[in-house]
Short mmCIF file of C-alpha atoms in Angstrom, two decimals:
data_model
loop_
_atom_site.label_atom_id
_atom_site.label_comp_id
_atom_site.label_asym_id
_atom_site.label_seq_id
_atom_site.Cartn_x
_atom_site.Cartn_y
_atom_site.Cartn_z
CA MET J 131 -24.61 1.18 -30.60
CA ARG J 132 -22.87 0.59 -27.28
CA ALA J 133 -19.81 -1.67 -27.16
CA TRP J 134 -18.34 -3.08 -24.00
CA VAL J 135 -15.10 -4.93 -23.42
CA ALA J 136 -14.27 -5.63 -19.80
CA TYR J 137 -11.01 -6.91 -18.40
CA ALA J 138 -10.86 -9.60 -15.76
CA ALA J 139 -7.87 -11.31 -14.19
CA THR J 140 -9.70 -14.62 -14.44
CA ALA J 141 -9.79 -14.28 -18.24
CA VAL J 142 -13.50 -15.10 -18.25
CA LEU J 143 -14.90 -11.77 -19.30
CA GLY J 144 -12.90 -9.53 -21.56
CA LEU J 145 -9.25 -9.72 -22.53
CA THR J 146 -6.32 -11.09 -20.57
CA GLY J 147 -3.04 -9.39 -19.78
CA SER J 148 -1.64 -7.28 -16.99
CA GLY J 149 -3.09 -4.07 -18.45
CA CYS J 150 -6.03 -3.08 -20.58
CA GLU J 151 -4.57 -3.78 -23.98
CA PRO J 152 -5.04 -7.06 -25.86
CA ASP J 153 -2.00 -9.23 -26.46
CA GLU J 154 -0.52 -9.05 -29.92
CA GLY J 155 -0.80 -12.04 -32.16
CA PRO J 156 -3.66 -14.17 -33.46
CA ALA J 157 -7.07 -13.51 -31.97
CA ARG J 158 -7.95 -15.86 -29.15
CA ALA J 159 -11.08 -17.96 -29.23
CA GLN J 160 -13.88 -15.86 -27.78
CA TRP J 161 -17.44 -14.74 -28.22
CA VAL J 162 -18.67 -11.32 -29.18
CA VAL J 163 -22.17 -11.16 -27.72
CA VAL J 164 -24.57 -8.65 -29.30
CA ILE J 165 -27.86 -7.84 -27.56
CA GLY J 166 -30.88 -6.30 -29.28
CA THR J 167 -34.40 -5.38 -28.17
CA ASP J 168 -37.70 -4.31 -29.68
CA ALA J 169 -38.72 -2.44 -26.51
CA THR J 170 -39.43 1.27 -26.50
CA VAL J 171 -36.62 2.90 -24.54
CA PRO J 172 -36.51 4.49 -22.05
CA GLN J 173 -40.20 3.77 -21.36
CA PHE J 174 -39.68 0.06 -20.68
CA GLY J 175 -36.02 0.15 -19.79
CA ASP J 176 -33.08 2.49 -19.50
CA ARG J 177 -30.62 0.16 -17.74
CA LEU J 178 -29.20 -3.14 -18.91
CA LEU J 179 -27.89 -5.73 -16.47
CA ILE J 180 -25.51 -8.20 -18.13
CA GLU J 181 -24.36 -11.32 -16.29
CA ILE J 182 -21.91 -14.03 -17.34
CA LEU J 183 -22.93 -17.09 -15.34
CA ASP J 184 -21.49 -20.51 -14.61
CA ARG J 185 -23.44 -23.77 -14.55
CA THR J 186 -24.75 -22.96 -11.03
CA GLY J 187 -26.25 -19.64 -12.13
CA GLU J 188 -23.68 -17.57 -10.24
CA PRO J 189 -21.43 -14.91 -11.79
CA ALA J 190 -18.45 -16.69 -13.33
CA CYS J 191 -15.98 -14.00 -12.20
CA ASP J 192 -15.72 -10.82 -10.17
CA ALA J 193 -16.28 -8.68 -13.26
CA CYS J 194 -19.03 -10.85 -14.73
CA ARG J 195 -21.92 -8.61 -13.68
CA ARG J 196 -22.20 -5.17 -15.28
CA GLN J 197 -24.82 -2.42 -15.42
CA LEU J 198 -25.00 -0.29 -18.56
CA THR J 199 -27.00 2.77 -19.53
CA ALA J 200 -29.40 1.77 -22.30
CA GLY J 201 -32.09 4.47 -22.39
CA SER J 202 -31.54 5.69 -25.93
CA ALA J 203 -31.97 3.95 -29.27
CA ALA J 204 -28.38 5.01 -29.99
CA ASP J 205 -27.22 2.73 -27.15
CA TRP J 206 -28.38 -0.33 -29.08
CA PRO J 207 -27.32 -2.93 -29.95
CA VAL J 208 -25.06 -3.60 -26.95
CA SER J 209 -21.98 -5.73 -27.57
CA PHE J 210 -19.20 -7.16 -25.42
CA GLY J 211 -16.53 -9.82 -25.56
CA VAL J 212 -16.32 -12.99 -23.48
CA LEU J 213 -13.36 -15.35 -23.21
CA PRO J 214 -13.82 -19.04 -22.41
CA SER J 215 -13.25 -20.04 -18.82
CA GLU J 216 -9.91 -21.60 -17.97
CA SER J 217 -11.70 -24.79 -16.92
CA GLY J 218 -13.60 -25.02 -20.19
CA ASP J 219 -16.93 -25.16 -18.35
CA PRO J 220 -19.98 -23.84 -20.22
CA LEU J 221 -20.97 -20.21 -19.73
CA TRP J 222 -24.37 -18.56 -19.83
CA ILE J 223 -25.43 -15.02 -20.65
CA ARG J 224 -28.36 -13.42 -18.84
CA ALA J 225 -29.50 -9.95 -19.89
CA THR J 226 -32.13 -7.88 -18.07
CA LEU J 227 -33.58 -4.61 -19.38
CA TYR J 228 -35.31 -2.54 -16.70
CA ARG J 229 -36.09 1.00 -15.59
CA THR J 230 -33.97 2.94 -13.14
CA ASP J 231 -36.98 3.47 -10.89
CA HIS J 232 -37.07 -0.32 -10.43
CA LEU J 233 -33.54 -0.48 -9.04
CA GLY J 234 -33.48 -2.20 -5.67
CA THR J 235 -31.32 -1.41 -2.67
CA ASP J 236 -29.09 -4.37 -3.58
CA GLY J 237 -28.25 -2.75 -6.90
CA LEU J 238 -30.37 -5.25 -8.85
CA PRO J 239 -33.80 -4.84 -10.47
CA ARG J 240 -36.78 -5.48 -8.23
CA GLY J 241 -40.21 -6.72 -9.21
CA ASP J 242 -40.95 -8.44 -12.50
CA SER J 243 -41.53 -5.43 -14.76
CA HIS J 244 -38.55 -6.03 -16.98
CA ILE J 245 -37.37 -8.19 -19.88
CA GLU J 246 -34.97 -11.05 -19.26
CA ALA J 247 -33.29 -13.49 -21.61
CA LEU J 248 -30.94 -16.37 -20.87
CA GLY J 249 -28.79 -18.24 -23.38
CA GLN J 250 -25.83 -20.60 -23.37
CA LEU J 251 -22.66 -19.71 -25.21
CA PRO J 252 -21.79 -22.30 -27.88
CA GLN J 253 -18.45 -24.02 -28.21
CA THR J 254 -15.96 -22.10 -30.33
CA ASP J 255 -12.32 -22.20 -31.36
CA SER J 256 -12.44 -18.81 -33.08
CA VAL J 257 -13.97 -15.36 -32.65
CA LEU J 258 -17.70 -16.04 -32.83
CA ARG J 259 -20.35 -13.31 -32.98
CA VAL J 260 -23.61 -14.42 -31.34
CA GLY J 261 -26.90 -12.65 -30.66
CA LEU J 262 -29.28 -12.45 -27.70
CA GLU J 263 -32.65 -10.71 -27.99
CA LEU J 264 -34.90 -9.07 -25.41
CA HIS J 265 -38.48 -9.36 -26.66
CA MET J 266 -41.36 -7.26 -25.34
CA ASP J 267 -43.53 -10.34 -25.83
CA CYS J 268 -41.55 -11.73 -22.88
CA PHE J 269 -42.07 -8.72 -20.61
CA GLY J 270 -42.49 -9.84 -17.01
CA VAL J 271 -41.45 -13.46 -17.63
CA PRO J 272 -38.27 -14.17 -15.62
CA ALA J 273 -35.44 -16.39 -16.77
CA ASP J 274 -34.72 -19.26 -14.39
CA THR J 275 -31.08 -20.22 -14.14
CA ALA J 276 -31.78 -23.24 -11.92
CA ALA J 277 -34.19 -24.71 -14.45
CA ALA J 278 -32.25 -23.28 -17.42
CA THR J 279 -35.41 -21.73 -18.86
CA SER J 280 -35.99 -18.46 -20.67
CA CYS J 281 -39.10 -16.96 -22.20
CA ASP J 282 -40.08 -18.10 -25.68
CA PRO J 283 -41.35 -14.97 -27.49
CA ALA J 284 -43.61 -17.10 -29.68
CA THR J 285 -45.68 -18.15 -26.65
CA GLY J 286 -44.71 -15.69 -23.93
CA LEU J 287 -44.02 -18.67 -21.66
CA PRO J 288 -40.87 -20.18 -20.12
CA ALA J 289 -39.08 -22.70 -22.34
CA PRO J 290 -35.67 -24.40 -22.26
CA ALA J 291 -32.96 -21.79 -22.75
CA VAL J 292 -31.31 -22.10 -26.14
CA VAL J 293 -27.69 -22.14 -27.23
CA LEU J 294 -26.92 -18.76 -28.79
CA THR J 295 -26.34 -18.83 -32.54
CA GLU J 296 -24.03 -16.91 -34.82
CA ILE J 297 -25.27 -13.69 -36.40
CA GLY J 298 -24.04 -12.11 -39.60
CA SER J 299 -24.50 -8.46 -38.62
CA ASP J 300 -26.20 -6.25 -36.08
CA ASP J 301 -29.04 -5.78 -38.55
CA ASP J 302 -30.08 -9.36 -37.83
CA LEU J 303 -31.24 -8.32 -34.34
CA LEU J 304 -34.29 -6.54 -32.98
CA LYS J 305 -34.35 -2.75 -33.10
CA PRO J 306 -35.64 -0.50 -30.30
CA ASP J 307 -39.25 0.65 -30.61
CA SER J 308 -40.09 -2.03 -33.18
CA TRP J 309 -42.52 -4.14 -31.12
CA PRO J 310 -45.67 -4.28 -33.27
CA ALA J 311 -48.11 -4.24 -30.34
CA GLY J 312 -46.42 -1.18 -28.88
CA GLN J 313 -46.91 1.18 -31.79
CA PRO J 314 -49.11 4.21 -30.97
CA VAL J 315 -52.64 4.23 -32.34
CA ASP J 316 -53.74 7.64 -33.56
CA CYS J 317 -57.24 8.93 -33.03
CA SER J 318 -59.67 8.85 -35.93
CA GLY J 319 -62.96 10.59 -36.45
CA ALA J 320 -64.32 13.77 -34.91
CA VAL J 321 -63.92 14.37 -31.19
CA PRO J 322 -66.97 15.96 -29.51
CA ASP J 323 -66.66 19.48 -28.15
CA GLY J 324 -65.33 19.59 -24.62
CA MET J 325 -63.45 16.33 -25.02
CA VAL J 326 -59.87 15.40 -25.83
CA CYS J 327 -58.83 12.27 -27.68
CA VAL J 328 -56.10 10.25 -26.00
CA PRO J 329 -54.14 8.23 -28.61
CA GLY J 330 -53.84 4.55 -27.77
CA GLY J 331 -50.64 2.92 -26.65
CA VAL J 332 -48.93 0.60 -24.19
CA PHE J 333 -47.89 1.47 -20.63
CA LEU J 334 -47.31 0.04 -17.16
CA LEU J 335 -50.43 0.21 -15.00
CA GLY J 336 -49.48 0.67 -11.35
CA GLY J 337 -46.03 1.40 -10.04
CA LEU J 338 -43.46 0.72 -7.35
CA ARG J 339 -43.49 4.42 -6.39
CA SER J 340 -46.92 5.21 -4.99
CA PHE J 341 -48.54 6.65 -1.88
CA SER J 342 -51.60 4.41 -2.10
CA GLY J 343 -49.95 1.03 -1.56
CA ASN J 344 -52.35 -0.63 -4.02
CA THR J 345 -50.29 -0.45 -7.19
CA GLU J 346 -48.31 -3.69 -7.28
CA PRO J 347 -47.68 -5.76 -9.19
CA GLU J 348 -47.52 -3.60 -12.28
CA HIS J 349 -49.32 -4.78 -15.40
CA LEU J 350 -48.44 -4.22 -19.04
CA VAL J 351 -51.54 -2.70 -20.63
CA LYS J 352 -52.48 -1.80 -24.18
CA LEU J 353 -55.27 0.74 -24.69
CA SER J 354 -57.23 1.70 -27.77
CA PRO J 355 -57.64 5.44 -28.42
CA TYR J 356 -60.47 7.09 -26.50
CA ALA J 357 -61.93 10.51 -25.79
CA LEU J 358 -62.08 12.01 -22.31
CA ASP J 359 -63.84 15.12 -21.02
CA THR J 360 -61.43 18.03 -20.74
CA ASP J 361 -63.00 19.10 -17.44
CA GLU J 362 -64.97 17.49 -14.66
CA LEU J 363 -68.75 17.32 -15.11
CA THR J 364 -70.20 20.71 -14.21
CA VAL J 365 -73.27 21.56 -12.19
CA ALA J 366 -74.76 23.26 -15.27
CA THR J 367 -74.42 20.13 -17.40
CA LEU J 368 -76.02 17.91 -14.78
CA ARG J 369 -78.87 20.37 -14.21
CA GLN J 370 -79.61 20.38 -17.93
CA LEU J 371 -79.70 16.59 -18.00
CA VAL J 372 -82.21 16.67 -15.15
CA LEU J 373 -84.35 19.27 -16.95
CA ASP J 374 -84.27 17.17 -20.12
CA GLY J 375 -85.44 14.12 -18.19
CA ALA J 376 -82.31 12.23 -19.18
CA ILE J 377 -81.60 11.28 -15.57
CA ASN J 378 -84.01 10.93 -12.67
CA SER J 379 -81.87 11.29 -9.55
CA LEU J 380 -80.05 14.20 -7.94
CA PRO J 381 -76.80 14.67 -6.05
CA THR J 382 -76.78 15.00 -2.27
CA SER J 383 -77.98 18.42 -1.14
CA GLN J 384 -75.59 20.81 0.51
CA HIS J 385 -75.65 20.81 4.29
CA PRO J 386 -75.91 24.32 5.75
CA ASP J 387 -73.17 23.57 8.26
CA PRO J 388 -69.78 23.54 6.47
CA LYS J 389 -68.35 21.32 9.19
CA GLU J 390 -70.63 18.49 8.07
CA VAL J 391 -69.56 15.92 5.47
CA ASN J 392 -71.92 17.37 2.84
CA GLY J 393 -71.18 21.00 3.66
CA ALA J 394 -69.35 21.54 0.37
CA CYS J 395 -71.76 19.86 -2.04
CA THR J 396 -71.99 22.04 -5.15
CA TYR J 397 -75.32 21.18 -6.83
CA ASP J 398 -77.34 23.72 -4.84
CA GLY J 399 -76.94 27.46 -5.29
CA ASP J 400 -75.50 29.63 -8.03
CA ASN J 401 -72.76 27.15 -8.93
CA ASP J 402 -73.26 26.36 -12.62
CA ALA J 403 -69.56 26.62 -13.43
CA LEU J 404 -68.38 24.45 -10.56
CA PRO J 405 -67.72 20.73 -10.98
CA VAL J 406 -70.52 18.68 -9.46
CA ASN J 407 -69.73 16.52 -6.45
CA CYS J 408 -71.61 14.52 -3.83
CA ILE J 409 -72.79 12.03 -6.46
CA ASN J 410 -72.55 8.26 -6.33
CA ARG J 411 -71.21 6.18 -9.16
CA ASP J 412 -74.67 5.18 -10.42
CA LEU J 413 -75.55 8.83 -10.96
CA ALA J 414 -72.15 9.57 -12.48
CA ARG J 415 -72.55 6.66 -14.87
CA ALA J 416 -76.11 7.70 -15.76
CA ALA J 417 -74.93 11.23 -16.54
CA CYS J 418 -72.26 9.83 -18.85
CA VAL J 419 -74.68 7.50 -20.64
CA ALA J 420 -77.20 10.31 -21.08
CA GLN J 421 -74.54 12.18 -23.06
CA GLY J 422 -73.61 9.16 -25.17
CA LYS J 423 -70.47 8.57 -23.12
CA ARG J 424 -69.27 6.21 -20.38
CA LEU J 425 -67.07 6.26 -17.30
CA PRO J 426 -63.39 5.75 -18.07
CA THR J 427 -61.71 2.59 -16.89
CA GLU J 428 -59.03 2.74 -14.22
CA ALA J 429 -56.40 2.01 -16.86
CA GLU J 430 -57.69 4.78 -19.13
CA TRP J 431 -57.68 7.26 -16.26
CA GLU J 432 -54.10 6.42 -15.26
CA PHE J 433 -52.85 6.45 -18.86
CA ALA J 434 -54.27 9.95 -19.35
CA ALA J 435 -53.20 11.32 -15.96
CA GLY J 436 -49.64 10.04 -16.40
CA ASN J 437 -49.24 11.59 -19.87
CA ARG J 438 -49.61 8.33 -21.76
CA THR J 439 -46.31 6.65 -22.55
CA ARG J 440 -44.29 9.24 -20.59
CA GLU J 441 -45.75 7.62 -17.46
CA THR J 442 -45.17 10.59 -15.18
CA SER J 443 -46.12 10.43 -11.50
CA TYR J 444 -48.35 13.50 -11.85
CA PRO J 445 -49.94 15.36 -14.77
CA TRP J 446 -47.27 18.09 -14.44
CA GLY J 447 -44.32 15.71 -14.16
CA GLU J 448 -42.38 14.44 -11.14
CA ASP J 449 -42.39 17.34 -8.66
CA ASP J 450 -43.84 16.03 -5.37
CA ASP J 451 -44.99 19.48 -4.18
CA THR J 452 -48.67 18.82 -4.87
CA CYS J 453 -49.68 21.92 -2.91
CA ALA J 454 -47.98 24.03 -5.57
CA HIS J 455 -49.55 22.27 -8.53
CA ALA J 456 -53.00 20.88 -7.63
CA VAL J 457 -56.14 21.77 -5.68
CA VAL J 458 -55.55 19.63 -2.58
CA GLY J 459 -55.35 20.37 1.13
CA ARG J 460 -57.91 23.18 0.97
CA GLY J 461 -60.30 22.31 3.78
CA ARG J 462 -61.65 24.80 6.32
CA SER J 463 -59.07 26.11 8.74
CA ILE J 464 -59.62 25.86 12.49
CA LEU J 465 -60.46 29.57 12.72
CA GLU J 466 -62.99 29.37 9.90
CA LEU J 467 -64.70 26.49 11.65
CA ASN J 468 -64.69 28.44 14.92
CA SER J 469 -63.51 25.32 16.65
CA THR J 470 -60.89 24.47 19.24
CA ASP J 471 -60.60 20.92 17.96
CA ALA J 472 -57.23 20.80 16.20
CA THR J 473 -58.30 17.90 14.00
CA ASP J 474 -60.87 20.12 12.27
CA GLY J 475 -58.12 21.97 10.44
CA GLU J 476 -55.96 19.07 9.39
CA PHE J 477 -56.95 19.29 5.72
CA ASP J 478 -56.07 22.97 5.17
CA ALA J 479 -52.34 22.44 4.63
CA CYS J 480 -52.31 23.98 1.14
CA ARG J 481 -54.60 26.99 1.66
CA GLY J 482 -51.90 29.24 3.05
CA ALA J 483 -52.94 29.18 6.72
CA GLY J 484 -51.38 32.13 8.51
CA SER J 485 -50.97 34.17 5.31
CA GLU J 486 -52.92 37.29 4.43
CA GLU J 487 -54.96 35.57 1.73
CA LEU J 488 -56.23 32.01 1.87
CA LEU J 489 -56.71 30.04 -1.33
CA PRO J 490 -60.33 29.14 -2.17
CA TRP J 491 -62.11 26.63 0.04
CA GLY J 492 -63.73 23.76 -1.82
CA PRO J 493 -63.52 22.73 -5.49
CA VAL J 494 -62.81 25.33 -8.14
CA ALA J 495 -63.91 25.91 -11.72
CA GLY J 496 -61.87 26.43 -14.84
CA ASP J 497 -58.12 26.98 -14.87
CA ALA J 498 -56.19 24.04 -13.44
CA GLY J 499 -52.79 25.71 -13.38
CA ASP J 500 -50.13 23.01 -13.52
CA ASP J 501 -52.66 20.20 -13.00
CA LEU J 502 -52.80 19.79 -16.75
CA THR J 503 -51.79 16.82 -18.91
CA ASP J 504 -49.99 16.90 -22.23
CA GLN J 505 -53.34 16.35 -23.94
CA GLY J 506 -54.94 19.28 -22.10
CA LEU J 507 -56.96 17.35 -19.50
CA ARG J 508 -57.49 19.34 -16.31
CA HIS J 509 -57.70 18.59 -12.58
CA LEU J 510 -56.85 14.89 -12.69
CA ALA J 511 -54.55 15.15 -9.67
CA GLY J 512 -56.75 17.37 -7.51
CA ASN J 513 -59.99 19.35 -7.17
CA LEU J 514 -62.37 16.34 -7.29
CA SER J 515 -61.68 12.63 -7.49
CA GLU J 516 -63.16 10.88 -10.51
CA TRP J 517 -65.34 7.80 -10.61
CA VAL J 518 -64.07 5.04 -12.89
CA ALA J 519 -65.76 1.94 -14.25
CA ASP J 520 -63.79 -0.54 -12.14
CA ALA J 521 -64.56 -2.14 -8.81
CA VAL J 522 -62.11 -1.72 -5.95
CA ALA J 523 -59.57 -4.50 -6.38
CA THR J 524 -55.94 -4.99 -5.55
CA TYR J 525 -53.60 -5.52 -8.47
CA GLN J 526 -53.21 -9.12 -7.31
CA ASP J 527 -56.88 -9.72 -8.08
CA PRO J 528 -57.59 -12.43 -10.69
CA CYS J 529 -59.27 -9.90 -12.97
CA TRP J 530 -55.89 -8.14 -13.35
CA ASN J 531 -54.03 -11.39 -13.88
CA LEU J 532 -55.56 -12.98 -16.94
CA ALA J 533 -53.60 -15.28 -19.23
CA GLY J 534 -50.89 -13.55 -21.21
CA ASN J 535 -48.38 -10.81 -20.49
CA LEU J 536 -50.36 -7.98 -22.12
CA LEU J 537 -53.78 -6.80 -20.92
CA ILE J 538 -55.82 -5.19 -23.70
CA ASP J 539 -58.38 -2.53 -22.72
CA PRO J 540 -58.83 -4.09 -19.26
CA VAL J 541 -61.60 -3.31 -16.80
CA CYS J 542 -62.03 -5.00 -13.43
CA THR J 543 -65.77 -4.96 -12.70
CA VAL J 544 -65.92 -7.70 -10.05
CA SER J 545 -63.45 -7.86 -7.19
CA THR J 546 -62.48 -10.95 -5.24
CA THR J 547 -59.85 -9.23 -3.10
CA ALA J 548 -61.79 -6.24 -1.75
CA SER J 549 -64.15 -6.48 1.22
CA SER J 550 -67.06 -5.48 -1.00
CA ASN J 551 -67.59 -4.73 -4.66
CA VAL J 552 -67.54 -0.99 -4.19
CA ALA J 553 -66.57 1.33 -6.99
CA THR J 554 -63.22 2.95 -7.54
CA THR J 555 -62.30 6.61 -7.68
CA ARG J 556 -58.98 7.94 -8.93
CA GLY J 557 -57.15 11.19 -8.36
CA GLY J 558 -56.88 13.58 -5.44
CA ARG J 559 -59.43 16.10 -4.23
CA TRP J 560 -59.53 19.47 -2.55
CA LEU J 561 -60.38 18.04 0.91
CA MET J 562 -57.40 15.72 0.97
CA LEU J 563 -54.00 15.87 2.59
CA PRO J 564 -51.16 16.59 0.14
CA PHE J 565 -49.79 13.35 -1.28
#
């Protein structure tokens, strides 16, 4: 539990007096506000913004806006004292739980990926203990001070903000990690060889920190458990499917000139162990179906690549040195291409140009080094990009913005915001600048 008592000369928030000790004598009329949440922390919030507001929605005093650390279950519930204003005007409490990576330059949370609650303090002539709750069912629904509305957890929609009521004890409030929809779903049944089961759970799809620019707004997503191939589809597996008559089309053949677009296609030659590339999504999907599988959705791919509920930026964590961790930036160097055109070598940044030994050119087989998730999935950040089941669509597209605050096993198959309904790939690849 975290307790907070602030001191303000205006006697609005905290205790009065010239110092930081309460006056002796009978307790003054005041509120003790206790805040609880059912959110999983720190996944959905590690900072708590508390504001004491006047009837206009502005902070009622200089010390009436505080930021607290709230990233551990031990930090909850949060409590603090509030004294009535000298004018006797009504006061409001607004609490916002959010993640540090959503902190704006103004020191306040940005975006809508947080939980807010607004409530009015009741009249009191004694010390009154009242509760305010931050419900995950209200994730992403802002409180509106001008309209005096706050999310109703029963509907997930804005409703008139309520007057806070007295609580008997802290046990009357929500506890961290108690949201029913957010509980992990373990895998059941046998997982086929060469696959890894990813337990289901809830996470934020998208993010404010991204190099792609197509990841906002974030969406709260719940996924059922699913199995994913440990490695990318190999040339050997695809060749066997062709021999078995399970599929009737082939990847693009390798061009003999490595400077050409298809100069690194892997299907031809003694490349059984290599991952297969130069295939369109129809062929990729057919290969999955022929094995009794399917393409993952964009949400499933991101959940797995970000280590599920840890929501890391990369499979290995947060280190931005992708050259050191993934197979990216490994194109032909200028010398290898025997070219004087400097642009020919722009994708070789991670091969060790100028060193005695260059890293391999093209995709690789087997060991992924650090490009490995907690579940053991390999090469999701580099080597080859993966086809997913979704169409290319911005996260503002209607298919990502269905009714309700929680998307369950979503897939966006038809785009209204992209120039054409082309398919989506996720992840980096060997012939790609470091990101």
